[in-house]
Coordinates of C-alpha atoms and ligand atoms in Angstrom, one line a residue:
Chain A
M3 CA -12.2 0.3 54.0
T4 CA -12.0 3.2 51.6
T5 CA -9.5 3.2 48.8
A6 CA -7.7 6.3 47.8
K7 CA -8.1 7.2 44.2
L8 CA -5.6 10.1 44.4
V9 CA -2.9 10.8 46.9
M10 CA -0.6 13.8 46.8
K11 CA 2.2 13.9 49.4
Q12 CA 4.3 16.9 50.0
V13 CA 4.0 18.0 46.4
T14 CA 5.9 21.1 45.4
K15 CA 5.8 22.8 42.0
T16 CA 8.2 25.6 41.3
Y17 CA 8.3 27.6 38.1
G18 CA 11.4 29.3 36.7
D19 CA 15.0 28.7 37.6
G20 CA 17.9 30.7 39.1
D21 CA 17.0 33.8 41.0
S22 CA 13.4 34.2 39.9
T23 CA 11.5 31.2 41.1
L24 CA 7.8 30.9 42.0
S25 CA 6.6 28.1 44.1
V26 CA 2.9 27.7 43.1
L27 CA 2.4 24.4 45.1
N28 CA 4.3 24.2 48.3
K29 CA 4.4 20.9 50.1
L30 CA 0.8 20.2 49.3
D31 CA -0.9 17.1 50.9
F32 CA -4.2 15.9 49.4
Q33 CA -6.2 12.7 49.2
V34 CA -9.4 11.8 47.4
N35 CA -11.2 8.6 48.2
E36 CA -13.6 6.4 46.2
G37 CA -17.0 8.0 45.8
E38 CA -15.8 11.4 46.7
F39 CA -16.4 14.6 44.8
V40 CA -14.0 17.4 45.9
A41 CA -14.1 21.0 44.9
V42 CA -11.0 23.2 44.9
L43 CA -11.5 26.9 45.0
G44 CA -9.1 29.8 44.7
P45 CA -8.9 33.2 43.0
S46 CA -7.3 33.7 39.7
G47 CA -3.5 33.2 39.8
S48 CA -3.7 31.1 43.0
G49 CA -2.4 28.0 41.1
K50 CA -5.6 26.1 40.4
S51 CA -4.5 25.2 36.8
T52 CA -1.0 24.2 38.1
F53 CA -2.6 22.0 40.8
L54 CA -4.9 20.3 38.3
S55 CA -2.2 19.7 35.7
T56 CA 0.1 18.3 38.3
A57 CA -2.5 16.0 39.8
G58 CA -3.7 15.0 36.4
A59 CA -0.2 13.8 35.2
L60 CA 0.2 16.6 32.7
L61 CA 2.9 18.4 34.6
S62 CA 5.5 16.7 36.7
P63 CA 6.0 18.1 40.2
T64 CA 9.3 19.6 41.3
N65 CA 9.1 17.5 44.5
G66 CA 6.8 15.1 46.2
E67 CA 4.8 12.0 45.4
I68 CA 1.6 11.5 43.5
L69 CA -0.3 8.2 43.4
I70 CA -3.3 7.6 41.2
D71 CA -5.4 4.5 41.8
G72 CA -2.5 3.3 44.0
E73 CA 0.1 3.8 41.2
S74 CA 2.9 6.2 41.4
I75 CA 3.4 8.4 38.4
A76 CA 6.9 9.6 39.3
D77 CA 8.9 7.2 37.2
K78 CA 6.9 7.3 34.0
N79 CA 8.1 8.8 30.8
K80 CA 6.0 11.0 28.5
A81 CA 4.6 8.1 26.5
E82 CA 3.8 6.1 29.6
L83 CA 2.1 9.1 31.1
T84 CA 0.0 9.5 27.9
E85 CA -1.1 5.9 28.1
F86 CA -1.7 6.2 31.9
R87 CA -4.0 9.3 31.4
L88 CA -5.9 7.4 28.7
H89 CA -6.9 4.6 31.0
K90 CA -6.9 6.1 34.5
I91 CA -7.9 9.8 34.2
G92 CA -10.9 11.5 32.8
F93 CA -10.7 15.2 31.9
M94 CA -13.3 17.9 31.6
F95 CA -12.1 21.2 30.3
Q96 CA -13.4 24.7 30.2
N97 CA -15.8 25.2 27.3
A98 CA -16.2 21.4 27.0
Q99 CA -13.5 21.3 24.2
L100 CA -15.3 18.8 22.1
L101 CA -13.8 18.0 18.7
P102 CA -15.9 20.1 16.2
Y103 CA -15.8 17.5 13.5
L104 CA -17.1 14.6 15.6
K105 CA -20.8 13.9 16.2
V106 CA -21.8 13.5 19.9
E107 CA -21.6 9.7 19.8
E108 CA -18.3 9.7 17.9
Q109 CA -16.7 11.9 20.6
L110 CA -17.2 8.9 23.0
L111 CA -16.3 6.2 20.5
F112 CA -13.1 8.0 19.6
V113 CA -11.7 7.8 23.2
A114 CA -12.8 4.2 23.4
K115 CA -11.0 3.5 20.1
I116 CA -7.7 4.9 21.1
A117 CA -8.0 2.9 24.4
K118 CA -8.5 -0.2 22.1
L119 CA -12.0 -1.1 23.5
S120 CA -13.9 -3.4 21.2
S121 CA -16.4 -1.5 19.1
S122 CA -19.5 -3.4 20.3
E123 CA -18.5 -2.8 23.9
S124 CA -17.8 0.9 23.3
K125 CA -21.2 1.3 21.5
K126 CA -22.9 -0.2 24.5
R127 CA -21.1 2.0 27.0
S128 CA -21.6 5.2 25.0
A129 CA -25.3 4.5 24.6
Y130 CA -25.5 3.9 28.3
L131 CA -23.7 7.1 29.3
L132 CA -25.5 9.3 26.7
K133 CA -28.9 8.0 27.8
R134 CA -28.1 8.6 31.4
L135 CA -27.0 12.1 30.8
G136 CA -30.1 12.8 28.7
I137 CA -28.3 13.5 25.4
W138 CA -29.1 10.3 23.6
E139 CA -31.4 12.1 21.2
R140 CA -28.5 14.4 20.3
R141 CA -26.1 11.6 19.5
N142 CA -25.9 12.4 15.8
H143 CA -25.4 16.1 16.2
Y144 CA -22.2 18.1 15.8
P145 CA -21.1 20.1 18.8
E146 CA -21.9 23.4 17.0
K147 CA -25.6 22.4 17.2
L148 CA -25.5 21.8 21.0
S149 CA -26.1 24.3 23.8
G150 CA -23.3 25.0 26.3
G151 CA -24.9 22.7 28.9
E152 CA -25.4 19.9 26.5
K153 CA -21.7 20.2 25.4
Q154 CA -20.6 19.8 29.0
R155 CA -22.8 16.8 29.4
V156 CA -21.1 15.2 26.4
A157 CA -17.8 16.1 28.0
I158 CA -18.9 14.3 31.2
A159 CA -19.8 11.3 29.2
R160 CA -16.6 11.4 27.3
A161 CA -14.5 11.7 30.5
W162 CA -16.2 8.6 32.0
M163 CA -16.1 6.6 28.8
N164 CA -12.9 4.7 29.5
N165 CA -13.8 3.9 33.1
P166 CA -11.1 6.1 34.6
A167 CA -10.2 6.0 38.3
I168 CA -10.6 9.7 38.7
L169 CA -12.0 12.7 36.9
F170 CA -10.5 16.1 36.9
A171 CA -12.7 19.0 35.9
D172 CA -11.2 22.4 35.0
E173 CA -13.8 25.1 35.7
P174 CA -16.5 23.1 34.0
T175 CA -19.2 25.8 34.6
A176 CA -17.1 28.8 33.5
S177 CA -19.0 29.4 30.3
L178 CA -22.5 28.4 31.6
D179 CA -25.2 30.4 33.2
F180 CA -26.0 29.6 36.8
K181 CA -28.9 27.2 36.2
R182 CA -27.0 25.2 33.5
G183 CA -23.9 25.2 35.6
K184 CA -25.7 23.8 38.6
E185 CA -27.2 21.1 36.4
V186 CA -23.8 20.0 35.1
V187 CA -22.2 19.9 38.6
Q188 CA -25.2 17.9 39.8
M189 CA -24.8 15.4 37.1
L190 CA -21.1 15.2 37.7
A191 CA -21.8 14.4 41.4
D192 CA -24.4 11.8 40.4
E193 CA -21.9 10.1 38.1
V194 CA -19.2 10.0 40.8
K195 CA -21.6 8.2 43.2
R196 CA -23.0 5.9 40.6
E197 CA -19.7 4.8 39.1
G198 CA -18.0 4.6 42.4
K199 CA -15.2 6.8 41.2
A200 CA -13.8 10.1 42.4
A201 CA -13.6 13.6 41.0
V202 CA -11.9 16.8 41.6
M203 CA -13.4 20.0 40.3
V204 CA -11.4 23.3 40.2
T205 CA -13.6 26.4 40.2
H206 CA -13.8 29.9 41.3
D207 CA -17.6 29.9 41.5
E208 CA -18.7 29.6 45.2
R209 CA -22.3 28.9 44.1
M210 CA -21.5 25.5 42.7
L211 CA -20.6 23.7 45.8
E212 CA -23.9 22.3 46.9
W213 CA -23.2 18.7 45.8
C214 CA -19.5 18.5 46.7
D215 CA -18.5 16.2 49.5
R216 CA -15.6 18.5 50.5
V217 CA -14.6 22.0 49.6
L218 CA -10.9 23.0 49.8
Y219 CA -9.2 26.4 49.2
L220 CA -5.9 26.7 47.4
Q221 CA -3.9 29.3 49.3
D222 CA -0.2 29.9 49.5
G223 CA 0.5 26.6 47.7
I224 CA -1.5 24.3 49.9
L225 CA -5.1 23.2 50.3
L226 CA -7.0 24.4 53.3
E227 CA -10.5 23.6 54.6
R228 CA -12.4 26.6 55.7
Chain B
M10 CA -7.8 7.4 10.4
F11 CA -10.8 7.8 12.6
L12 CA -10.2 11.5 13.1
A13 CA -8.7 12.2 9.6
M14 CA -11.7 10.8 7.7
R15 CA -14.3 12.5 9.9
E16 CA -12.5 15.8 9.6
L17 CA -12.6 15.6 5.9
R18 CA -16.3 14.8 6.1
H19 CA -17.0 17.8 8.3
S20 CA -15.0 20.3 6.3
K21 CA -15.8 19.2 2.8
A22 CA -15.5 22.6 1.1
R23 CA -12.1 23.4 2.6
Y24 CA -10.6 20.1 1.6
A25 CA -12.3 20.0 -1.7
L26 CA -10.6 23.3 -2.5
I27 CA -7.1 22.1 -1.8
M28 CA -7.9 18.9 -3.7
V29 CA -8.8 21.0 -6.8
I30 CA -5.5 22.8 -6.5
M31 CA -3.6 19.5 -6.2
L32 CA -5.6 18.1 -9.0
L33 CA -4.6 21.0 -11.3
V34 CA -1.0 20.9 -10.3
S35 CA -0.7 17.1 -10.7
F36 CA -2.4 17.3 -14.0
L37 CA 0.0 20.0 -15.2
V38 CA 2.9 17.9 -13.9
L39 CA 1.8 14.9 -15.9
F40 CA 1.0 17.0 -18.9
V41 CA 4.4 18.7 -19.1
T42 CA 6.1 15.4 -18.3
G43 CA 4.3 13.8 -21.2
L44 CA 5.2 16.7 -23.4
A45 CA 8.8 16.6 -22.5
K46 CA 9.0 12.9 -23.2
G47 CA 7.1 13.3 -26.4
L48 CA 9.3 16.1 -27.6
A49 CA 12.4 14.2 -26.6
Y50 CA 11.2 11.2 -28.5
A51 CA 10.4 13.3 -31.6
N52 CA 13.8 14.7 -31.3
I53 CA 16.0 11.7 -30.9
S54 CA 14.0 8.5 -31.5
A55 CA 16.2 7.5 -34.5
I56 CA 19.3 7.5 -32.3
E57 CA 17.5 6.0 -29.3
N58 CA 16.1 3.1 -31.3
M59 CA 19.5 2.2 -32.7
P60 CA 20.8 -1.1 -31.3
T61 CA 24.3 0.3 -31.1
N62 CA 25.5 1.7 -27.8
Y63 CA 28.6 3.7 -28.6
Y64 CA 29.5 6.2 -31.3
V65 CA 32.9 7.1 -32.6
V66 CA 33.2 10.7 -33.7
Q67 CA 36.0 12.9 -34.9
G68 CA 38.0 14.3 -31.9
D69 CA 37.4 18.0 -32.5
A70 CA 33.8 17.8 -33.4
E71 CA 32.5 18.5 -29.9
H72 CA 30.5 15.3 -30.1
K73 CA 28.3 16.8 -32.8
F74 CA 27.5 14.2 -35.4
R75 CA 27.1 16.5 -38.3
R76 CA 30.4 18.3 -37.6
S77 CA 32.3 15.1 -37.5
Q78 CA 34.1 13.5 -40.4
L79 CA 35.8 10.1 -40.5
N80 CA 37.2 7.9 -43.2
D81 CA 37.9 4.3 -44.1
S82 CA 41.1 4.0 -42.1
N83 CA 39.2 5.0 -38.9
L84 CA 36.6 2.4 -39.7
K85 CA 39.4 -0.2 -40.1
D86 CA 40.9 0.7 -36.8
V87 CA 37.5 0.4 -35.0
R88 CA 36.6 -2.8 -36.7
A89 CA 40.0 -4.3 -35.6
I90 CA 38.9 -3.9 -32.0
V91 CA 35.1 -4.7 -32.0
G92 CA 34.8 -6.9 -35.0
N93 CA 33.4 -6.3 -38.5
E94 CA 29.8 -6.8 -37.8
N95 CA 29.8 -4.5 -34.7
A96 CA 30.9 -1.3 -36.4
T97 CA 29.0 0.5 -39.2
P98 CA 29.4 4.0 -40.6
L99 CA 26.6 6.5 -40.7
S100 CA 26.4 9.7 -42.7
M101 CA 23.7 12.3 -42.3
Q102 CA 22.5 15.5 -43.9
M103 CA 19.6 17.8 -43.2
S104 CA 17.6 18.6 -46.3
T105 CA 14.2 19.7 -47.5
I106 CA 12.1 17.5 -49.8
T107 CA 9.1 18.0 -52.0
A108 CA 6.9 15.4 -53.5
T109 CA 5.7 15.3 -57.1
D110 CA 1.9 15.6 -57.4
L111 CA 1.7 16.6 -53.8
D112 CA 1.7 20.0 -52.2
V113 CA 4.3 18.9 -49.7
K114 CA 7.5 20.5 -48.4
A115 CA 9.1 18.8 -45.5
D116 CA 12.4 19.1 -43.6
V117 CA 14.1 15.7 -43.3
T118 CA 17.4 14.2 -42.3
F119 CA 19.0 11.8 -44.7
F120 CA 20.7 8.8 -43.0
A121 CA 23.1 6.9 -45.3
V122 CA 23.6 3.4 -43.8
D123 CA 24.8 0.0 -44.8
M124 CA 21.5 -1.7 -45.7
A125 CA 22.9 -5.0 -44.5
G126 CA 24.5 -3.6 -41.3
P127 CA 23.3 -3.4 -37.7
I128 CA 21.6 0.0 -38.1
A129 CA 19.7 -0.8 -41.3
P130 CA 16.1 0.5 -41.2
K131 CA 13.4 -1.9 -39.9
V132 CA 10.7 -1.6 -42.4
V133 CA 7.2 -1.9 -41.0
Q134 CA 5.3 -1.4 -44.3
G135 CA 6.4 -1.7 -47.9
A136 CA 9.6 -3.2 -49.2
E137 CA 13.2 -3.1 -47.9
I138 CA 16.0 -1.8 -50.0
S139 CA 19.5 -3.2 -50.4
N140 CA 22.9 -1.7 -51.2
D141 CA 22.2 -2.5 -54.8
T142 CA 18.9 -0.7 -55.1
V143 CA 19.0 2.5 -57.1
G144 CA 16.8 5.5 -56.5
S145 CA 14.7 4.2 -53.6
V146 CA 14.5 5.2 -49.9
I147 CA 12.9 4.1 -46.7
V148 CA 11.2 7.0 -44.9
D149 CA 9.8 7.7 -41.4
R150 CA 6.1 7.1 -41.1
K151 CA 5.5 10.7 -40.0
L152 CA 5.7 11.7 -43.7
E153 CA 2.6 9.7 -44.2
E154 CA 0.7 12.6 -42.5
S155 CA 1.8 14.9 -45.4
G156 CA 0.3 12.5 -47.9
I157 CA 3.4 10.6 -48.9
K158 CA 2.6 7.0 -49.6
I159 CA 4.6 3.9 -50.7
G160 CA 5.5 4.5 -54.3
S161 CA 5.4 8.3 -53.9
V162 CA 8.3 10.1 -55.6
I163 CA 10.1 12.7 -53.4
S164 CA 12.7 15.1 -54.6
D165 CA 15.5 16.7 -52.8
Q166 CA 15.0 20.4 -53.1
Q167 CA 18.6 21.4 -53.3
T168 CA 19.8 18.9 -55.9
G169 CA 16.6 18.0 -57.6
M170 CA 17.4 14.3 -57.3
T171 CA 14.3 12.2 -57.2
L172 CA 13.8 9.2 -55.0
K173 CA 11.0 6.7 -54.7
V174 CA 9.5 5.8 -51.3
A175 CA 9.9 2.0 -51.0
G176 CA 8.9 1.5 -47.4
F177 CA 8.1 3.1 -44.0
V178 CA 9.8 2.8 -40.7
E179 CA 8.4 3.9 -37.4
D180 CA 9.7 6.2 -34.7
N181 CA 12.7 7.4 -36.6
S182 CA 13.2 11.2 -35.9
Y183 CA 16.4 13.1 -35.7
S184 CA 16.4 16.7 -34.4
H185 CA 12.6 16.9 -34.8
T186 CA 12.7 15.8 -38.5
P187 CA 11.7 12.5 -40.1
V188 CA 14.6 10.4 -41.1
V189 CA 15.0 9.3 -44.8
Y190 CA 17.2 6.2 -45.1
I191 CA 19.3 6.0 -48.2
N192 CA 21.9 3.6 -49.4
A193 CA 25.6 4.5 -50.1
H194 CA 25.1 4.5 -53.8
D195 CA 22.3 7.0 -53.9
W196 CA 24.0 9.0 -51.1
Q197 CA 27.0 9.5 -53.4
E198 CA 24.8 10.9 -56.1
L199 CA 22.9 13.1 -53.6
T200 CA 26.0 14.6 -52.2
T201 CA 28.4 14.7 -55.1
G202 CA 26.0 14.7 -58.0
V203 CA 27.9 11.9 -59.6
S204 CA 26.4 8.5 -60.0
Q205 CA 28.9 5.8 -59.3
K206 CA 28.8 2.5 -61.0
G207 CA 28.4 -0.6 -58.8
A208 CA 27.3 -1.1 -55.2
T209 CA 29.2 -0.2 -52.1
D210 CA 28.2 -0.6 -48.5
H211 CA 29.5 2.8 -47.4
P212 CA 30.7 6.1 -48.8
A213 CA 34.4 6.9 -48.7
S214 CA 33.9 9.5 -46.0
F215 CA 31.1 9.6 -43.4
N216 CA 30.1 11.4 -40.2
L217 CA 30.5 8.7 -37.5
I218 CA 30.8 5.1 -36.7
A219 CA 28.0 3.4 -34.8
V220 CA 29.5 0.7 -32.6
H221 CA 28.1 -2.2 -30.6
A222 CA 30.7 -2.7 -27.9
T223 CA 31.3 -3.7 -24.3
S224 CA 32.6 -1.0 -22.0
D225 CA 36.0 -2.6 -22.0
Q226 CA 36.1 -2.4 -25.8
A227 CA 34.9 1.2 -25.6
T228 CA 37.8 2.0 -23.3
S229 CA 40.3 0.4 -25.6
L230 CA 38.8 2.3 -28.6
Q231 CA 39.2 5.6 -26.8
E232 CA 42.8 4.7 -25.8
G233 CA 43.9 3.0 -29.0
L234 CA 42.6 5.4 -31.6
K235 CA 44.0 8.9 -32.2
G236 CA 41.9 11.9 -33.1
V237 CA 38.5 10.4 -32.3
D238 CA 36.1 10.5 -29.4
V239 CA 34.1 7.5 -28.2
I240 CA 30.8 8.6 -26.8
T241 CA 27.9 6.7 -25.3
Q242 CA 24.4 6.8 -26.7
K243 CA 23.3 9.1 -23.9
E244 CA 26.1 11.6 -24.7
A245 CA 25.2 11.3 -28.4
I246 CA 21.6 12.2 -27.6
A247 CA 22.6 15.1 -25.4
S248 CA 24.6 16.7 -28.1
I249 CA 21.8 16.6 -30.7
P250 CA 21.2 20.3 -31.4
G251 CA 18.6 21.8 -29.1
Y252 CA 18.0 18.6 -27.2
S253 CA 19.6 19.6 -23.9
E254 CA 18.1 23.2 -24.0
E255 CA 14.6 21.9 -24.7
Q256 CA 14.6 19.2 -22.1
G257 CA 16.3 21.4 -19.6
S258 CA 13.6 24.1 -19.7
L259 CA 10.8 21.5 -19.6
L260 CA 12.5 19.8 -16.7
M261 CA 12.8 23.1 -14.9
M262 CA 9.0 23.6 -15.3
I263 CA 8.4 20.1 -13.9
A264 CA 10.7 20.7 -11.0
F265 CA 8.9 24.0 -10.2
L266 CA 5.5 22.4 -10.3
F267 CA 6.7 19.7 -7.8
V268 CA 8.0 22.4 -5.5
I269 CA 4.8 24.5 -5.9
S270 CA 2.6 21.5 -5.0
A271 CA 4.8 20.8 -1.9
V272 CA 4.7 24.4 -0.8
V273 CA 1.0 24.9 -1.4
L274 CA 0.3 21.8 0.6
A275 CA 2.7 22.7 3.3
V276 CA 1.2 26.2 3.8
F277 CA -2.4 24.8 3.7
F278 CA -1.8 22.1 6.2
Y279 CA 0.4 24.3 8.4
V280 CA -2.4 26.9 8.7
I281 CA -5.0 24.3 9.5
T282 CA -2.6 22.7 12.1
I283 CA -2.0 26.1 13.7
Q284 CA -5.7 26.6 14.0
K285 CA -6.1 23.3 15.7
T286 CA -3.2 23.6 18.2
S287 CA -5.6 23.7 21.2
Q288 CA -7.5 20.7 19.9
F289 CA -4.2 18.7 19.7
G290 CA -3.5 19.8 23.3
I291 CA -6.8 18.5 24.4
L292 CA -6.4 15.2 22.5
K293 CA -3.0 14.7 24.0
A294 CA -4.3 15.4 27.5
M295 CA -7.0 12.8 27.0
G296 CA -4.3 10.3 26.2
T297 CA -3.9 10.4 22.4
K298 CA -0.5 9.4 21.3
T299 CA 1.5 11.9 19.2
S300 CA 2.1 9.2 16.6
Y301 CA -1.6 8.8 16.2
L302 CA -2.1 12.5 15.6
A303 CA 0.9 12.6 13.2
W304 CA -0.4 9.7 11.2
S305 CA -3.7 11.5 11.1
V306 CA -2.2 14.5 9.4
L307 CA -0.1 12.3 7.0
G308 CA -3.1 10.2 6.3
Q309 CA -5.1 13.3 5.2
V310 CA -2.3 14.5 3.0
L311 CA -1.8 11.1 1.5
L312 CA -5.6 10.7 0.9
L313 CA -5.8 14.1 -0.8
S314 CA -2.7 13.8 -2.9
V315 CA -3.5 10.2 -4.0
S316 CA -7.1 10.9 -4.9
S317 CA -6.3 14.1 -6.8
L318 CA -3.6 12.2 -8.6
V319 CA -6.0 9.4 -9.5
V320 CA -8.4 11.9 -11.0
S321 CA -5.7 13.7 -12.9
L322 CA -4.4 10.4 -14.3
L323 CA -7.9 9.7 -15.6
M324 CA -8.0 13.2 -17.1
I325 CA -4.6 12.7 -18.7
G326 CA -5.9 9.3 -20.1
G327 CA -9.0 11.0 -21.5
M328 CA -7.0 13.9 -23.0
K329 CA -4.5 11.5 -24.6
M330 CA -7.4 10.1 -26.6
I331 CA -8.5 13.4 -28.0
L332 CA -5.0 14.8 -28.7
P333 CA -4.1 14.9 -32.4
E334 CA -1.5 12.3 -33.6
S335 CA 1.0 15.0 -34.5
M336 CA 1.1 16.3 -30.9
P337 CA 4.3 15.1 -29.3
F338 CA 3.0 13.5 -26.1
Q339 CA 4.3 10.4 -24.5
L340 CA 3.7 8.9 -21.1
N341 CA 4.7 5.3 -20.6
T342 CA 4.0 3.3 -17.4
P343 CA 7.5 3.7 -15.8
T344 CA 7.3 7.5 -16.3
L345 CA 3.8 7.6 -14.9
I346 CA 4.8 5.6 -11.8
L347 CA 7.9 7.7 -11.2
T348 CA 6.0 11.0 -11.6
S349 CA 3.1 9.9 -9.5
S350 CA 5.3 8.7 -6.6
L351 CA 7.4 11.9 -6.8
F352 CA 4.2 13.9 -6.5
V353 CA 3.0 11.9 -3.5
G354 CA 6.4 12.1 -2.0
M355 CA 6.6 15.9 -2.4
S356 CA 3.2 16.2 -0.8
L357 CA 4.4 14.2 2.2
I358 CA 7.5 16.3 2.5
G359 CA 5.2 19.4 2.4
S360 CA 3.2 18.0 5.3
L361 CA 6.3 17.5 7.5
I362 CA 6.3 20.9 9.1
S363 CA 2.7 20.3 10.2
V364 CA 3.7 17.0 11.7
L365 CA 6.5 18.6 13.6
K366 CA 4.1 21.3 14.8
V367 CA 1.7 18.6 16.0
A368 CA 4.6 16.8 17.8
K369 CA 5.5 20.0 19.6
V370 CA 2.1 20.7 21.0
D371 CA 2.1 20.2 24.8
A372 CA -0.8 18.4 26.5
L373 CA -0.5 21.1 29.2
E374 CA -2.1 23.6 27.0
A375 CA -5.4 21.9 27.6
I376 CA -5.7 23.1 31.2
G377 CA -6.5 26.7 32.1
R378 CA -7.5 27.8 28.6
V379 CA -10.5 29.9 28.3
G380 CA -10.4 30.2 24.5
A381 CA -11.5 27.4 22.2
Ligands
LIG422 N1 4.6 27.8 32.8 C1 4.7 28.8 33.8 N2 5.9 29.4 34.0 C2 6.0 30.3 35.0 N3 5.0 30.7 35.7 C3 3.8 30.2 35.6 C4 3.6 29.1 34.6 N4 2.3 28.8 34.6 C5 1.7 29.5 35.6 N5 2.6 30.3 36.2 C6 2.3 31.2 37.3 O1 1.9 30.4 38.4 C7 0.8 31.1 39.1 C8 -0.4 30.2 39.1 O2 -0.9 30.1 37.8 P1 -2.2 29.1 37.5 O3 -1.9 27.8 38.0 O4 -2.5 29.3 36.1 O5 -3.3 29.8 38.4 P2 -4.9 29.8 38.2 O6 -5.3 28.7 37.4 O7 -5.4 29.7 39.6 O8 -5.2 31.1 37.7 C9 0.6 32.4 38.3 O9 1.2 33.4 39.0 C10 1.2 32.2 37.0 O10 1.7 33.4 36.5
LIG423 MG1 -6.3 28.8 35.6

């Protein structure tokens, strides 16, 4: 039996009020199962960011239900959502978005610390992740000393640090060249399989889809297979 | 403090700069405060150190000691209410003295008091004088700096009357001049030029009556006596010529320095916070609580203000040691604690707009952003 890490049922997101409303998501249905790596494609303005923010518990939907790791996020307040994201969701952002004043290892230790992991446990896990992603030698470097690809690898490690149920990646290859971008996506796919988790990657780059289990297109507010 | 400390470590120069500014401002705050206290003390220590807590002055004297004139019948009325030993007359006169064999000219204030009464001078060196003594005075130790010693003979410039210094008192200044304590007998001669026979404990007319009274007694004094004002020690000090103006302008400087430190800090941290808006969005998206981020900002401000304060306290301590004796500078522990906590408090107030800004950042800003 496969378990669903993310379920979205009839999700609608409408911006604006009164006479000028814009429905960016329109009764969208979506499910991601354990071990699955799904890519969501769409041109600029199609609503990819809105989709990712809604699925990632950053933006509440106008209508519909969202379950992450079997738990509904509908009734949670802002503080509960923050806590929920900390433990259940990993994020990868465009340009990695590492904190400039933390060394590579500290980027990971910080998220473990706010999740109240013990320091010996978090040291072990960060060493494990950094070694596997091939940036262990860079652990005492600041982000400014890393290449774009290395930064995204740290971002992958940081996103997995707290053992989230699902990872959301917002155009992780946008600032990388083709070769580095492919490497990063491959690593992301490997991690999903190895950790037995799930990931959703939003991108507009059609060349990055080689390792994805499914590819969906965001069109008119819903996700379509093509 | 995980983030706060590491950010300080990473941007040393930036934070060192603001620390230097805070250091200079807090040093200046402490210095001017010490100066204000020192000047105040040099101005009014003779009144401040009196054990009496109320002063009876003539009604139309506008609380000014030297303008006031009272007589025996006033004294009798006052004593009837507070008791004989709790009310004593005080006469004062500003003058200039010279010392024989010394190239000295100093402005002083003569205080004529009952040498057996509650405000008699407390001699720290030399001999006391009594109401029977003739031609001797007790002077404030500050005159020692001009070379006056016990046994020196000083003379009043106006009358030429000579007086021998019998002993020293400490911390007895009035209106920035050292106080010279004189008994009623010599006062009579000094002011009228006539030497009376026999001892008396007070002259026939005097400036004010120093009273040790409860607040109830003070009320009945004010209500029972016609043509006099009963003022507290605080009011008496405030009406010493120049005191309020001097303290007022120094206080204004101190207040401005506090405001400056708060504003400088506010602007500095606000600019840094604005620069980091997207970082805060990312942190919140990853699940960092707003309270954690707010404490991070407050922690940095606290760390910077407290550490610059500690350094400036050390600098003040060092400077106090090399300041000349004559420099009016005084910083006692309660003042230090008050000033320091005000400084830290103002810093925290200054950081509040940054904290509000941090609280307002939406986690949503993390997604769909191309810029850093
Ligand atoms: N906060 C908002 N308020 C109103 N309209 C918005 C808001 N955010 C996005 N939109 C609109 O929704 C549509 C989808 O935006 P977005 O999700 O950013 O798409 P993408 O990430 O694919 O470029 C766009 O037309 C955009 O103008
Ligand atoms: Mg977008």
